[in-house]
Amino acid sequence: EAQVTQNPRYLITVTGKKLTVTCSQNMNHEYMSWYRQDPGLGLRQIYYSMNVEVTDKGDVPEGYKVSRKEKRNFPLILESPSPNQTSLYFCASREAGGDTQYFGPGTRLTVL
Amino acid sequence: GENVEQHPSTLSVQEGDSAVIKCTYSDSASNYFPWYKQELGKRPQLIIDIRSNVGEKKDQRIAVTLNKTAKHFSLHITETQPEDSAVYFCAASESGNTGKLIFGQGTTLQVKP
């Protein structure tokens, strides 16, 4: 089954404790993105990647890192999480030259 | 960069009525405009999209219109049903060329039985 998966689905952590949210897709898509969703603000792009080892900042990259060492994986790293990073995070992928983004199930992160 | 404004933020209609959600965008280079539906606790799912070389597209009860000159596009849902209740997001991007997709703020649609 073609899908985008994220782990963990729920995470409660404390300020300053490094964490990684994994994202994996099995559709051989070139493009992958991370979004955060906050009430009244819609979905805002954090980082995106157009292929292995090619990443670029979205609209809200501060406090986040990403890597794209393999085509299928695009982890989101919070080196020192803060309470303002409490949010719902979505990973998405699409094929090069295509437009339809396929979203993962979401990760609800709470930073205390 | 691109900015997408979406209105209204909430919309309540009676079952069977029509619902219209409007978005404006700022970047004239944007040429791809998708609409996503997000049910409570679920991921966003594409329901319809339109490219800038087309003025209107329909799929059963939903339609999208695009006015490139005015830089706005709209989602129309006819004969609304309770299962249409969800949050709807519009978005804009430069088709295929970049990884960037800019979303509107979302519209919460409630369809009352």
Coordinates of C-alpha atoms in Angstrom, one line a residue:
Chain A
E1 CA 0.0 0.0 0.0
A2 CA 1.4 3.4 -1.0
Q3 CA 1.8 5.5 2.1
V4 CA 3.6 8.1 4.1
T5 CA 4.3 7.0 7.7
Q6 CA 5.4 9.1 10.7
N7 CA 6.7 8.1 14.1
P8 CA 5.9 8.7 16.9
R9 CA 2.3 9.7 16.5
Y10 CA 2.2 11.4 19.9
L11 CA 5.1 12.8 21.9
I12 CA 5.3 14.7 25.2
T13 CA 8.7 16.0 26.1
V14 CA 10.4 18.7 28.1
T15 CA 12.2 21.8 27.0
G16 CA 15.7 21.2 25.7
K17 CA 15.5 17.5 25.2
K18 CA 16.6 16.6 21.6
L19 CA 14.0 14.6 19.6
T20 CA 13.6 13.2 16.1
V21 CA 10.3 12.6 14.3
T22 CA 10.8 10.1 11.5
C23 CA 9.0 10.2 8.1
S24 CA 9.1 7.5 5.5
Q25 CA 7.4 7.0 2.1
N26 CA 7.3 4.0 -0.1
M27 CA 6.2 5.7 -3.3
N28 CA 9.7 6.6 -4.6
H29 CA 8.8 10.3 -4.4
E30 CA 11.6 12.8 -4.9
Y31 CA 9.9 15.7 -3.0
M32 CA 9.3 15.5 0.7
S33 CA 8.2 18.3 3.1
W34 CA 7.5 19.0 6.8
Y35 CA 4.6 21.2 7.9
R36 CA 3.3 22.3 11.3
Q37 CA -0.4 23.0 11.9
D38 CA -1.5 25.5 14.4
P39 CA -5.1 26.8 15.0
G40 CA -5.9 29.8 12.8
L41 CA -2.6 29.6 11.0
G42 CA -3.2 26.7 8.6
L43 CA -0.3 24.5 7.6
R44 CA 3.1 26.2 7.4
Q45 CA 6.0 24.6 5.6
I46 CA 9.1 24.0 7.8
Y47 CA 11.6 22.4 5.4
Y48 CA 11.3 20.6 2.1
S49 CA 13.6 18.4 0.1
M50 CA 13.7 18.0 -3.7
N51 CA 15.9 14.9 -3.6
V52 CA 18.6 13.1 -1.6
E53 CA 21.0 15.6 0.0
V54 CA 18.9 18.6 -1.4
T55 CA 17.0 20.5 1.3
D56 CA 15.7 24.0 1.6
K57 CA 13.9 26.2 4.2
G58 CA 10.2 26.7 4.1
D59 CA 8.4 29.5 5.9
V60 CA 9.2 28.6 9.5
P61 CA 12.5 26.7 9.7
E62 CA 13.9 28.2 13.0
G63 CA 14.5 25.6 15.6
Y64 CA 14.3 22.7 13.2
K65 CA 16.8 20.6 11.2
V66 CA 16.2 18.0 8.6
S67 CA 18.3 15.5 6.6
R68 CA 17.7 13.5 3.5
K69 CA 20.3 10.7 3.3
E70 CA 18.0 8.3 1.6
K71 CA 15.2 8.9 -0.8
R72 CA 12.5 7.3 1.3
N73 CA 13.3 9.0 4.7
F74 CA 13.1 12.6 5.8
P75 CA 13.5 13.0 9.6
L76 CA 12.7 16.2 11.4
I77 CA 15.1 17.0 14.2
L78 CA 14.4 19.4 17.1
E79 CA 17.8 19.9 18.8
S80 CA 16.5 21.9 21.7
P81 CA 12.7 21.9 21.7
S82 CA 10.8 24.8 23.2
P83 CA 7.1 25.2 24.2
N84 CA 6.4 27.3 21.1
Q85 CA 7.1 24.2 19.1
T86 CA 4.1 22.4 20.5
S87 CA 2.1 21.7 17.4
L88 CA 0.7 19.1 15.1
Y89 CA 3.4 18.1 12.5
F90 CA 2.8 16.5 9.1
C91 CA 5.2 15.0 6.7
A92 CA 4.2 14.9 3.0
S93 CA 5.7 13.6 -0.3
R94 CA 5.1 14.0 -4.0
E95 CA 6.7 12.9 -7.2
A96 CA 8.9 15.2 -9.2
G97 CA 6.8 16.9 -11.9
G98 CA 3.7 16.0 -10.1
D99 CA 1.6 18.2 -7.8
T100 CA -0.4 16.0 -5.5
Q101 CA 1.0 15.9 -2.0
Y102 CA 0.4 12.8 0.1
F103 CA 0.4 13.5 3.8
G104 CA 1.4 11.3 6.7
P105 CA -0.9 10.7 9.6
G106 CA 0.6 13.5 11.8
T107 CA 2.6 13.7 15.0
R108 CA 1.2 15.6 17.9
L109 CA 4.1 17.1 19.9
T110 CA 3.8 18.7 23.3
V111 CA 6.8 20.5 24.7
L112 CA 6.5 21.2 28.4
Chain B
G1 CA 7.2 35.2 -1.3
E2 CA 3.7 33.8 -1.8
N3 CA 0.9 34.7 0.7
V4 CA -2.5 33.0 0.6
E5 CA -5.5 34.5 2.4
Q6 CA -8.6 32.4 3.0
H7 CA -12.1 33.4 4.0
P8 CA -14.3 32.8 5.9
S9 CA -12.6 31.2 8.8
T10 CA -15.9 29.5 9.8
L11 CA -19.0 28.7 7.7
S12 CA -22.2 27.1 8.9
V13 CA -24.8 26.0 6.3
Q14 CA -28.0 23.9 6.3
E15 CA -27.8 20.5 4.7
G16 CA -28.6 20.8 1.0
D17 CA -27.4 24.4 0.8
S18 CA -24.3 25.5 -1.1
A19 CA -21.0 26.5 0.5
V20 CA -18.4 28.8 -1.0
I21 CA -14.8 29.4 0.3
K22 CA -12.6 32.0 -1.2
C23 CA -8.8 32.4 -1.4
T24 CA -6.5 35.1 -2.7
Y25 CA -2.9 34.7 -3.5
S26 CA -0.1 37.2 -4.1
D27 CA 2.5 35.6 -6.3
S28 CA 1.6 35.8 -10.0
A29 CA 4.1 32.9 -10.7
S30 CA 1.8 30.5 -8.8
N31 CA 0.1 28.2 -11.2
Y32 CA -1.2 25.3 -9.2
F33 CA -4.1 25.6 -6.6
P34 CA -5.1 22.6 -4.7
W35 CA -7.9 22.2 -2.1
Y36 CA -7.5 19.9 0.9
K37 CA -10.2 18.6 3.3
Q38 CA -9.2 17.6 6.8
E39 CA -11.6 15.7 9.0
L40 CA -11.2 15.9 12.7
G41 CA -8.1 14.0 13.8
K42 CA -7.2 13.0 10.3
R43 CA -4.6 14.1 7.7
P44 CA -5.3 16.6 4.9
Q45 CA -6.6 15.0 1.8
L46 CA -6.7 16.5 -1.7
I47 CA -10.2 16.9 -2.9
I48 CA -9.7 19.0 -6.1
D49 CA -7.1 21.1 -7.8
I50 CA -6.8 23.5 -10.6
R51 CA -4.0 24.8 -12.8
S52 CA -3.7 28.3 -14.1
N53 CA -4.5 27.3 -17.7
V54 CA -8.0 26.4 -16.6
G55 CA -10.7 28.7 -15.3
E56 CA -13.0 26.1 -13.7
K57 CA -13.0 22.4 -12.8
K58 CA -15.8 20.3 -11.4
D59 CA -16.0 16.9 -9.7
Q60 CA -19.5 15.9 -8.8
R61 CA -20.7 18.2 -6.0
I62 CA -17.5 20.2 -5.8
A63 CA -16.0 22.8 -8.2
V64 CA -13.2 25.2 -8.1
T65 CA -12.9 28.5 -10.1
L66 CA -9.8 30.5 -10.7
N67 CA -9.5 34.2 -11.7
K68 CA -5.8 34.7 -12.6
T69 CA -6.2 38.4 -13.2
A70 CA -7.7 39.1 -9.8
K71 CA -5.5 36.4 -8.2
H72 CA -8.3 34.6 -6.4
F73 CA -9.8 31.1 -6.5
S74 CA -12.8 29.6 -4.9
L75 CA -14.2 26.2 -3.8
H76 CA -17.9 25.6 -4.3
I77 CA -19.7 22.7 -2.7
T78 CA -23.3 22.1 -3.8
E79 CA -26.0 20.1 -2.0
T80 CA -24.0 19.9 1.2
Q81 CA -24.2 16.9 3.4
P82 CA -23.2 16.4 7.1
E83 CA -20.2 14.4 6.0
D84 CA -18.9 17.6 4.2
S85 CA -18.3 19.0 7.7
A86 CA -14.5 19.4 8.0
V87 CA -11.7 22.0 7.8
Y88 CA -10.9 23.0 4.2
F89 CA -7.5 24.5 3.1
C90 CA -6.6 26.2 -0.1
A91 CA -3.0 26.3 -1.2
A92 CA -0.9 27.8 -4.0
S93 CA 2.4 26.8 -5.5
E94 CA 4.5 27.1 -8.6
S95 CA 3.6 23.8 -10.2
G96 CA 6.3 21.1 -10.3
N97 CA 9.2 23.5 -10.1
T98 CA 9.7 23.9 -6.4
G99 CA 8.9 22.1 -3.2
K100 CA 7.1 25.1 -1.8
L101 CA 3.3 24.9 -1.1
I102 CA 1.7 27.8 0.7
F103 CA -1.6 27.1 2.5
G104 CA -4.4 29.4 3.5
Q105 CA -5.5 29.6 7.2
G106 CA -8.3 27.1 6.8
T107 CA -12.2 27.2 6.9
T108 CA -14.2 25.2 9.3
L109 CA -17.4 24.1 7.5
Q110 CA -20.3 22.9 9.6
V111 CA -23.2 21.3 7.8
K112 CA -26.3 21.2 10.0
P113 CA -28.8 18.3 9.4

